[in-house]
Amino acid sequence: MKITYTARKVTLKDNFKERVEKKLKKYDRIFSENAEANVKVTVYTNRQTVEITINDNGMIYRVEDTKAEMNEALDVNMDKLARQIRKNKTRLAKRLRETAFDEPIVDEDTDEEEAEVTYELFRTKKVSLKPMSPDEAILRMNMVDHKFFMFLNSDTDKVSVVYIRDNGDYGMLESELDD
């Protein structure tokens, strides 16, 4: 797995990088050799955020946590990643390496209930895609008091989604066909 580090307002020490590599090494049997992990560390005045994004053959796994210390946030993220993979084990088994789930990922006991999660679709809603700018889409999203809003981007002629991030900023997802 190729690991890329991004540091904002901090210089990462080698012992932190070694710790990240050691923890991500547990997942080598799950992800392919082409998997790419991006570890982003941001330091604020009284908190530190660690975000880990793993991209493996079009599947994206993302965890993020903010704690007083970056090592604490890293530990929480590793637990979240293990839970995320374990929770979706049956669905992921089709897309990941065949021997990925022969052994448990972590030493913790897994709940049978957690491993057997099924998703039930409760509601389907049809959306009329109207061409509009991202600014107009954000305005409409705020008017209906939703967390996201799908629209046809008049600038790019692509289906897009604007959403509000945890920190209050806005984000936008743009559709793109995989090659």
mmCIF file with all atom_site columns, C-alpha atoms in Angstrom:
data_model
loop_
_atom_site.group_PDB
_atom_site.id
_atom_site.type_symbol
_atom_site.label_atom_id
_atom_site.label_alt_id
_atom_site.label_comp_id
_atom_site.label_asym_id
_atom_site.label_entity_id
_atom_site.label_seq_id
_atom_site.pdbx_PDB_ins_code
_atom_site.Cartn_x
_atom_site.Cartn_y
_atom_site.Cartn_z
_atom_site.occupancy
_atom_site.B_iso_or_equiv
_atom_site.pdbx_formal_charge
_atom_site.auth_seq_id
_atom_site.auth_comp_id
_atom_site.auth_asym_id
_atom_site.auth_atom_id
_atom_site.pdbx_PDB_model_num
ATOM 1   C CA . MET A 1 1   ? 0.000   0.000   0.000   1.00 0.00 ? 1   MET A CA 1
ATOM 2   C CA . LYS A 1 2   ? 1.346   3.396   -0.984  1.00 0.00 ? 2   LYS A CA 1
ATOM 3   C CA . ILE A 1 3   ? 0.963   5.971   1.794   1.00 0.00 ? 3   ILE A CA 1
ATOM 4   C CA . THR A 1 4   ? 0.946   9.712   1.143   1.00 0.00 ? 4   THR A CA 1
ATOM 5   C CA . TYR A 1 5   ? 1.135   12.191  4.001   1.00 0.00 ? 5   TYR A CA 1
ATOM 6   C CA . THR A 1 6   ? -0.323  15.692  4.025   1.00 0.00 ? 6   THR A CA 1
ATOM 7   C CA . ALA A 1 7   ? 0.441   17.908  6.986   1.00 0.00 ? 7   ALA A CA 1
ATOM 8   C CA . ARG A 1 8   ? -1.278  21.213  7.660   1.00 0.00 ? 8   ARG A CA 1
ATOM 9   C CA . LYS A 1 9   ? 0.156   23.563  10.256  1.00 0.00 ? 9   LYS A CA 1
ATOM 10  C CA . VAL A 1 10  ? 2.454   20.780  11.531  1.00 0.00 ? 10  VAL A CA 1
ATOM 11  C CA . THR A 1 11  ? 5.602   18.886  10.601  1.00 0.00 ? 11  THR A CA 1
ATOM 12  C CA . LEU A 1 12  ? 5.027   15.160  10.965  1.00 0.00 ? 12  LEU A CA 1
ATOM 13  C CA . LYS A 1 13  ? 7.663   13.280  12.920  1.00 0.00 ? 13  LYS A CA 1
ATOM 14  C CA . ASP A 1 14  ? 9.071   9.972   11.712  1.00 0.00 ? 14  ASP A CA 1
ATOM 15  C CA . ASN A 1 15  ? 7.698   8.082   14.738  1.00 0.00 ? 15  ASN A CA 1
ATOM 16  C CA . PHE A 1 16  ? 4.140   9.122   13.798  1.00 0.00 ? 16  PHE A CA 1
ATOM 17  C CA . LYS A 1 17  ? 4.689   7.990   10.201  1.00 0.00 ? 17  LYS A CA 1
ATOM 18  C CA . GLU A 1 18  ? 6.095   4.662   11.437  1.00 0.00 ? 18  GLU A CA 1
ATOM 19  C CA . ARG A 1 19  ? 3.067   4.213   13.682  1.00 0.00 ? 19  ARG A CA 1
ATOM 20  C CA . VAL A 1 20  ? 0.701   4.888   10.760  1.00 0.00 ? 20  VAL A CA 1
ATOM 21  C CA . GLU A 1 21  ? 2.567   2.417   8.542   1.00 0.00 ? 21  GLU A CA 1
ATOM 22  C CA . LYS A 1 22  ? 2.517   -0.245  11.274  1.00 0.00 ? 22  LYS A CA 1
ATOM 23  C CA . LYS A 1 23  ? -1.229  0.158   11.811  1.00 0.00 ? 23  LYS A CA 1
ATOM 24  C CA . LEU A 1 24  ? -2.060  0.206   8.092   1.00 0.00 ? 24  LEU A CA 1
ATOM 25  C CA . LYS A 1 25  ? 0.114   -2.881  7.539   1.00 0.00 ? 25  LYS A CA 1
ATOM 26  C CA . LYS A 1 26  ? -2.647  -4.905  9.272   1.00 0.00 ? 26  LYS A CA 1
ATOM 27  C CA . TYR A 1 27  ? -4.812  -4.209  6.225   1.00 0.00 ? 27  TYR A CA 1
ATOM 28  C CA . ASP A 1 28  ? -2.321  -5.404  3.571   1.00 0.00 ? 28  ASP A CA 1
ATOM 29  C CA . ARG A 1 29  ? -4.140  -8.717  3.190   1.00 0.00 ? 29  ARG A CA 1
ATOM 30  C CA . ILE A 1 30  ? -7.425  -6.913  2.553   1.00 0.00 ? 30  ILE A CA 1
ATOM 31  C CA . PHE A 1 31  ? -6.369  -4.291  0.040   1.00 0.00 ? 31  PHE A CA 1
ATOM 32  C CA . SER A 1 32  ? -4.544  -4.851  -3.225  1.00 0.00 ? 32  SER A CA 1
ATOM 33  C CA . GLU A 1 33  ? -0.937  -3.845  -3.801  1.00 0.00 ? 33  GLU A CA 1
ATOM 34  C CA . ASN A 1 34  ? -2.184  -0.848  -5.806  1.00 0.00 ? 34  ASN A CA 1
ATOM 35  C CA . ALA A 1 35  ? -4.106  0.607   -2.854  1.00 0.00 ? 35  ALA A CA 1
ATOM 36  C CA . GLU A 1 36  ? -3.289  4.197   -2.012  1.00 0.00 ? 36  GLU A CA 1
ATOM 37  C CA . ALA A 1 37  ? -3.690  5.660   1.451   1.00 0.00 ? 37  ALA A CA 1
ATOM 38  C CA . ASN A 1 38  ? -3.736  9.391   2.038   1.00 0.00 ? 38  ASN A CA 1
ATOM 39  C CA . VAL A 1 39  ? -3.141  10.447  5.643   1.00 0.00 ? 39  VAL A CA 1
ATOM 40  C CA . LYS A 1 40  ? -3.942  14.099  6.304   1.00 0.00 ? 40  LYS A CA 1
ATOM 41  C CA . VAL A 1 41  ? -3.078  15.661  9.655   1.00 0.00 ? 41  VAL A CA 1
ATOM 42  C CA . THR A 1 42  ? -4.298  19.143  10.543  1.00 0.00 ? 42  THR A CA 1
ATOM 43  C CA . VAL A 1 43  ? -3.381  20.900  13.775  1.00 0.00 ? 43  VAL A CA 1
ATOM 44  C CA . TYR A 1 44  ? -5.660  23.557  15.223  1.00 0.00 ? 44  TYR A CA 1
ATOM 45  C CA . THR A 1 45  ? -5.075  25.520  18.418  1.00 0.00 ? 45  THR A CA 1
ATOM 46  C CA . ASN A 1 46  ? -6.469  22.943  20.834  1.00 0.00 ? 46  ASN A CA 1
ATOM 47  C CA . ARG A 1 47  ? -7.190  19.904  18.675  1.00 0.00 ? 47  ARG A CA 1
ATOM 48  C CA . GLN A 1 48  ? -5.651  17.752  15.979  1.00 0.00 ? 48  GLN A CA 1
ATOM 49  C CA . THR A 1 49  ? -7.476  16.040  13.130  1.00 0.00 ? 49  THR A CA 1
ATOM 50  C CA . VAL A 1 50  ? -6.321  12.873  11.408  1.00 0.00 ? 50  VAL A CA 1
ATOM 51  C CA . GLU A 1 51  ? -8.097  11.875  8.207   1.00 0.00 ? 51  GLU A CA 1
ATOM 52  C CA . ILE A 1 52  ? -7.314  8.615   6.410   1.00 0.00 ? 52  ILE A CA 1
ATOM 53  C CA . THR A 1 53  ? -8.604  7.909   2.913   1.00 0.00 ? 53  THR A CA 1
ATOM 54  C CA . ILE A 1 54  ? -7.843  4.580   1.249   1.00 0.00 ? 54  ILE A CA 1
ATOM 55  C CA . ASN A 1 55  ? -8.544  4.189   -2.459  1.00 0.00 ? 55  ASN A CA 1
ATOM 56  C CA . ASP A 1 56  ? -8.424  0.635   -3.783  1.00 0.00 ? 56  ASP A CA 1
ATOM 57  C CA . ASN A 1 57  ? -9.751  -0.195  -7.251  1.00 0.00 ? 57  ASN A CA 1
ATOM 58  C CA . GLY A 1 58  ? -12.489 2.429   -7.131  1.00 0.00 ? 58  GLY A CA 1
ATOM 59  C CA . MET A 1 59  ? -13.570 1.601   -3.567  1.00 0.00 ? 59  MET A CA 1
ATOM 60  C CA . ILE A 1 60  ? -12.966 4.472   -1.164  1.00 0.00 ? 60  ILE A CA 1
ATOM 61  C CA . TYR A 1 61  ? -12.713 4.031   2.601   1.00 0.00 ? 61  TYR A CA 1
ATOM 62  C CA . ARG A 1 62  ? -12.565 7.225   4.651   1.00 0.00 ? 62  ARG A CA 1
ATOM 63  C CA . VAL A 1 63  ? -12.280 7.852   8.376   1.00 0.00 ? 63  VAL A CA 1
ATOM 64  C CA . GLU A 1 64  ? -11.689 11.082  10.252  1.00 0.00 ? 64  GLU A CA 1
ATOM 65  C CA . ASP A 1 65  ? -11.429 12.018  13.901  1.00 0.00 ? 65  ASP A CA 1
ATOM 66  C CA . THR A 1 66  ? -10.369 15.007  15.978  1.00 0.00 ? 66  THR A CA 1
ATOM 67  C CA . LYS A 1 67  ? -8.723  14.643  19.374  1.00 0.00 ? 67  LYS A CA 1
ATOM 68  C CA . ALA A 1 68  ? -6.318  16.572  21.580  1.00 0.00 ? 68  ALA A CA 1
ATOM 69  C CA . GLU A 1 69  ? -3.422  14.436  20.298  1.00 0.00 ? 69  GLU A CA 1
ATOM 70  C CA . MET A 1 70  ? -2.895  13.093  16.779  1.00 0.00 ? 70  MET A CA 1
ATOM 71  C CA . ASN A 1 71  ? -1.952  9.629   18.081  1.00 0.00 ? 71  ASN A CA 1
ATOM 72  C CA . GLU A 1 72  ? -5.316  9.369   19.862  1.00 0.00 ? 72  GLU A CA 1
ATOM 73  C CA . ALA A 1 73  ? -7.112  10.397  16.663  1.00 0.00 ? 73  ALA A CA 1
ATOM 74  C CA . LEU A 1 74  ? -5.098  7.802   14.716  1.00 0.00 ? 74  LEU A CA 1
ATOM 75  C CA . ASP A 1 75  ? -6.105  5.034   17.142  1.00 0.00 ? 75  ASP A CA 1
ATOM 76  C CA . VAL A 1 76  ? -9.777  5.990   16.923  1.00 0.00 ? 76  VAL A CA 1
ATOM 77  C CA . ASN A 1 77  ? -9.551  6.064   13.119  1.00 0.00 ? 77  ASN A CA 1
ATOM 78  C CA . MET A 1 78  ? -8.050  2.576   12.999  1.00 0.00 ? 78  MET A CA 1
ATOM 79  C CA . ASP A 1 79  ? -10.952 1.298   15.110  1.00 0.00 ? 79  ASP A CA 1
ATOM 80  C CA . LYS A 1 80  ? -13.438 3.074   12.840  1.00 0.00 ? 80  LYS A CA 1
ATOM 81  C CA . LEU A 1 81  ? -11.813 1.609   9.731   1.00 0.00 ? 81  LEU A CA 1
ATOM 82  C CA . ALA A 1 82  ? -11.901 -1.910  11.185  1.00 0.00 ? 82  ALA A CA 1
ATOM 83  C CA . ARG A 1 83  ? -15.582 -1.476  12.108  1.00 0.00 ? 83  ARG A CA 1
ATOM 84  C CA . GLN A 1 84  ? -16.384 -0.088  8.669   1.00 0.00 ? 84  GLN A CA 1
ATOM 85  C CA . ILE A 1 85  ? -14.774 -3.054  6.936   1.00 0.00 ? 85  ILE A CA 1
ATOM 86  C CA . ARG A 1 86  ? -16.233 -5.611  9.363   1.00 0.00 ? 86  ARG A CA 1
ATOM 87  C CA . LYS A 1 87  ? -19.716 -4.113  9.069   1.00 0.00 ? 87  LYS A CA 1
ATOM 88  C CA . ASN A 1 88  ? -19.665 -4.361  5.299   1.00 0.00 ? 88  ASN A CA 1
ATOM 89  C CA . LYS A 1 89  ? -17.726 -7.632  5.205   1.00 0.00 ? 89  LYS A CA 1
ATOM 90  C CA . THR A 1 90  ? -20.124 -9.602  3.003   1.00 0.00 ? 90  THR A CA 1
ATOM 91  C CA . ARG A 1 91  ? -20.520 -6.826  0.467   1.00 0.00 ? 91  ARG A CA 1
ATOM 92  C CA . LEU A 1 92  ? -16.823 -6.042  0.406   1.00 0.00 ? 92  LEU A CA 1
ATOM 93  C CA . ALA A 1 93  ? -15.794 -9.678  0.053   1.00 0.00 ? 93  ALA A CA 1
ATOM 94  C CA . LYS A 1 94  ? -16.971 -9.599  -3.543  1.00 0.00 ? 94  LYS A CA 1
ATOM 95  C CA . ARG A 1 95  ? -14.691 -6.687  -4.392  1.00 0.00 ? 95  ARG A CA 1
ATOM 96  C CA . LEU A 1 96  ? -11.655 -7.315  -2.194  1.00 0.00 ? 96  LEU A CA 1
ATOM 97  C CA . ARG A 1 97  ? -9.057  -10.055 -2.259  1.00 0.00 ? 97  ARG A CA 1
ATOM 98  C CA . GLU A 1 98  ? -10.460 -13.539 -1.709  1.00 0.00 ? 98  GLU A CA 1
ATOM 99  C CA . THR A 1 99  ? -8.392  -14.286 1.415   1.00 0.00 ? 99  THR A CA 1
ATOM 100 C CA . ALA A 1 100 ? -8.985  -10.889 2.989   1.00 0.00 ? 100 ALA A CA 1
ATOM 101 C CA . PHE A 1 101 ? -11.352 -12.113 5.680   1.00 0.00 ? 101 PHE A CA 1
ATOM 102 C CA . ASP A 1 102 ? -9.724  -15.438 6.583   1.00 0.00 ? 102 ASP A CA 1
ATOM 103 C CA . GLU A 1 103 ? -8.449  -13.943 9.850   1.00 0.00 ? 103 GLU A CA 1
ATOM 104 C CA . PRO A 1 104 ? -9.962  -11.177 11.982  1.00 0.00 ? 104 PRO A CA 1
ATOM 105 C CA . ILE A 1 105 ? -8.663  -7.695  11.292  1.00 0.00 ? 105 ILE A CA 1
ATOM 106 C CA . VAL A 1 106 ? -8.200  -6.769  14.943  1.00 0.00 ? 106 VAL A CA 1
ATOM 107 C CA . ASP A 1 107 ? -8.003  -8.745  18.142  1.00 0.00 ? 107 ASP A CA 1
ATOM 108 C CA . GLU A 1 108 ? -11.347 -7.424  19.413  1.00 0.00 ? 108 GLU A CA 1
ATOM 109 C CA . ASP A 1 109 ? -14.379 -9.680  19.681  1.00 0.00 ? 109 ASP A CA 1
ATOM 110 C CA . THR A 1 110 ? -16.881 -8.940  16.955  1.00 0.00 ? 110 THR A CA 1
ATOM 111 C CA . ASP A 1 111 ? -20.583 -8.758  17.559  1.00 0.00 ? 111 ASP A CA 1
ATOM 112 C CA . GLU A 1 112 ? -22.509 -11.244 15.454  1.00 0.00 ? 112 GLU A CA 1
ATOM 113 C CA . GLU A 1 113 ? -25.179 -8.611  15.067  1.00 0.00 ? 113 GLU A CA 1
ATOM 114 C CA . GLU A 1 114 ? -22.669 -6.095  13.707  1.00 0.00 ? 114 GLU A CA 1
ATOM 115 C CA . ALA A 1 115 ? -21.199 -8.533  11.187  1.00 0.00 ? 115 ALA A CA 1
ATOM 116 C CA . GLU A 1 116 ? -24.627 -9.463  9.779   1.00 0.00 ? 116 GLU A CA 1
ATOM 117 C CA . VAL A 1 117 ? -25.864 -5.956  8.960   1.00 0.00 ? 117 VAL A CA 1
ATOM 118 C CA . THR A 1 118 ? -28.296 -5.744  6.082   1.00 0.00 ? 118 THR A CA 1
ATOM 119 C CA . TYR A 1 119 ? -29.429 -2.552  4.454   1.00 0.00 ? 119 TYR A CA 1
ATOM 120 C CA . GLU A 1 120 ? -33.072 -1.959  3.858   1.00 0.00 ? 120 GLU A CA 1
ATOM 121 C CA . LEU A 1 121 ? -34.190 0.768   1.503   1.00 0.00 ? 121 LEU A CA 1
ATOM 122 C CA . PHE A 1 122 ? -37.119 2.519   3.160   1.00 0.00 ? 122 PHE A CA 1
ATOM 123 C CA . ARG A 1 123 ? -37.928 5.159   0.618   1.00 0.00 ? 123 ARG A CA 1
ATOM 124 C CA . THR A 1 124 ? -37.202 5.991   -2.983  1.00 0.00 ? 124 THR A CA 1
ATOM 125 C CA . LYS A 1 125 ? -37.564 9.537   -4.124  1.00 0.00 ? 125 LYS A CA 1
ATOM 126 C CA . LYS A 1 126 ? -37.463 10.826  -7.693  1.00 0.00 ? 126 LYS A CA 1
ATOM 127 C CA . VAL A 1 127 ? -35.552 14.034  -8.220  1.00 0.00 ? 127 VAL A CA 1
ATOM 128 C CA . SER A 1 128 ? -36.150 16.434  -11.070 1.00 0.00 ? 128 SER A CA 1
ATOM 129 C CA . LEU A 1 129 ? -32.718 17.616  -12.160 1.00 0.00 ? 129 LEU A CA 1
ATOM 130 C CA . LYS A 1 130 ? -32.925 21.260  -13.081 1.00 0.00 ? 130 LYS A CA 1
ATOM 131 C CA . PRO A 1 131 ? -29.922 23.060  -14.550 1.00 0.00 ? 131 PRO A CA 1
ATOM 132 C CA . MET A 1 132 ? -28.582 25.582  -12.055 1.00 0.00 ? 132 MET A CA 1
ATOM 133 C CA . SER A 1 133 ? -25.336 26.972  -10.713 1.00 0.00 ? 133 SER A CA 1
ATOM 134 C CA . PRO A 1 134 ? -23.733 25.555  -7.550  1.00 0.00 ? 134 PRO A CA 1
ATOM 135 C CA . ASP A 1 135 ? -24.556 28.821  -5.732  1.00 0.00 ? 135 ASP A CA 1
ATOM 136 C CA . GLU A 1 136 ? -28.242 28.460  -6.591  1.00 0.00 ? 136 GLU A CA 1
ATOM 137 C CA . ALA A 1 137 ? -28.161 24.812  -5.486  1.00 0.00 ? 137 ALA A CA 1
ATOM 138 C CA . ILE A 1 138 ? -26.693 25.814  -2.105  1.00 0.00 ? 138 ILE A CA 1
ATOM 139 C CA . LEU A 1 139 ? -29.391 28.452  -1.737  1.00 0.00 ? 139 LEU A CA 1
ATOM 140 C CA . ARG A 1 140 ? -32.140 25.910  -2.499  1.00 0.00 ? 140 ARG A CA 1
ATOM 141 C CA . MET A 1 141 ? -30.581 23.362  -0.124  1.00 0.00 ? 141 MET A CA 1
ATOM 142 C CA . ASN A 1 142 ? -30.599 25.942  2.666   1.00 0.00 ? 142 ASN A CA 1
ATOM 143 C CA . MET A 1 143 ? -34.176 26.954  1.874   1.00 0.00 ? 143 MET A CA 1
ATOM 144 C CA . VAL A 1 144 ? -35.442 23.377  2.305   1.00 0.00 ? 144 VAL A CA 1
ATOM 145 C CA . ASP A 1 145 ? -33.133 22.857  5.316   1.00 0.00 ? 145 ASP A CA 1
ATOM 146 C CA . HIS A 1 146 ? -31.466 19.715  3.922   1.00 0.00 ? 146 HIS A CA 1
ATOM 147 C CA . LYS A 1 147 ? -27.896 18.513  4.338   1.00 0.00 ? 147 LYS A CA 1
ATOM 148 C CA . PHE A 1 148 ? -27.431 17.917  0.596   1.00 0.00 ? 148 PHE A CA 1
ATOM 149 C CA . PHE A 1 149 ? -29.018 18.850  -2.730  1.00 0.00 ? 149 PHE A CA 1
ATOM 150 C CA . MET A 1 150 ? -28.749 17.130  -6.143  1.00 0.00 ? 150 MET A CA 1
ATOM 151 C CA . PHE A 1 151 ? -28.861 19.202  -9.318  1.00 0.00 ? 151 PHE A CA 1
ATOM 152 C CA . LEU A 1 152 ? -27.685 19.425  -12.926 1.00 0.00 ? 152 LEU A CA 1
ATOM 153 C CA . ASN A 1 153 ? -24.696 21.753  -12.915 1.00 0.00 ? 153 ASN A CA 1
ATOM 154 C CA . SER A 1 154 ? -25.295 24.383  -15.604 1.00 0.00 ? 154 SER A CA 1
ATOM 155 C CA . ASP A 1 155 ? -21.553 25.121  -15.745 1.00 0.00 ? 155 ASP A CA 1
ATOM 156 C CA . THR A 1 156 ? -20.458 21.539  -16.474 1.00 0.00 ? 156 THR A CA 1
ATOM 157 C CA . ASP A 1 157 ? -23.680 19.774  -17.592 1.00 0.00 ? 157 ASP A CA 1
ATOM 158 C CA . LYS A 1 158 ? -22.963 17.056  -15.004 1.00 0.00 ? 158 LYS A CA 1
ATOM 159 C CA . VAL A 1 159 ? -25.110 15.715  -12.198 1.00 0.00 ? 159 VAL A CA 1
ATOM 160 C CA . SER A 1 160 ? -23.743 17.221  -8.995  1.00 0.00 ? 160 SER A CA 1
ATOM 161 C CA . VAL A 1 161 ? -24.509 17.263  -5.286  1.00 0.00 ? 161 VAL A CA 1
ATOM 162 C CA . VAL A 1 162 ? -23.814 20.131  -2.908  1.00 0.00 ? 162 VAL A CA 1
ATOM 163 C CA . TYR A 1 163 ? -23.633 19.351  0.794   1.00 0.00 ? 163 TYR A CA 1
ATOM 164 C CA . ILE A 1 164 ? -22.833 20.995  4.089   1.00 0.00 ? 164 ILE A CA 1
ATOM 165 C CA . ARG A 1 165 ? -19.708 19.735  5.840   1.00 0.00 ? 165 ARG A CA 1
ATOM 166 C CA . ASP A 1 166 ? -19.321 19.148  9.574   1.00 0.00 ? 166 ASP A CA 1
ATOM 167 C CA . ASN A 1 167 ? -17.336 22.374  9.954   1.00 0.00 ? 167 ASN A CA 1
ATOM 168 C CA . GLY A 1 168 ? -20.111 24.430  8.275   1.00 0.00 ? 168 GLY A CA 1
ATOM 169 C CA . ASP A 1 169 ? -18.388 24.818  4.906   1.00 0.00 ? 169 ASP A CA 1
ATOM 170 C CA . TYR A 1 170 ? -19.984 23.600  1.695   1.00 0.00 ? 170 TYR A CA 1
ATOM 171 C CA . GLY A 1 171 ? -18.764 20.812  -0.544  1.00 0.00 ? 171 GLY A CA 1
ATOM 172 C CA . MET A 1 172 ? -19.731 19.609  -3.986  1.00 0.00 ? 172 MET A CA 1
ATOM 173 C CA . LEU A 1 173 ? -19.654 16.154  -5.567  1.00 0.00 ? 173 LEU A CA 1
ATOM 174 C CA . GLU A 1 174 ? -19.541 15.947  -9.355  1.00 0.00 ? 174 GLU A CA 1
ATOM 175 C CA . SER A 1 175 ? -20.436 12.843  -11.298 1.00 0.00 ? 175 SER A CA 1
ATOM 176 C CA . GLU A 1 176 ? -17.795 11.206  -13.441 1.00 0.00 ? 176 GLU A CA 1
ATOM 177 C CA . LEU A 1 177 ? -17.823 7.910   -15.309 1.00 0.00 ? 177 LEU A CA 1
ATOM 178 C CA . ASP A 1 178 ? -15.084 5.420   -14.403 1.00 0.00 ? 178 ASP A CA 1
ATOM 179 C CA . ASP A 1 179 ? -12.935 4.267   -17.285 1.00 0.00 ? 179 ASP A CA 1
#
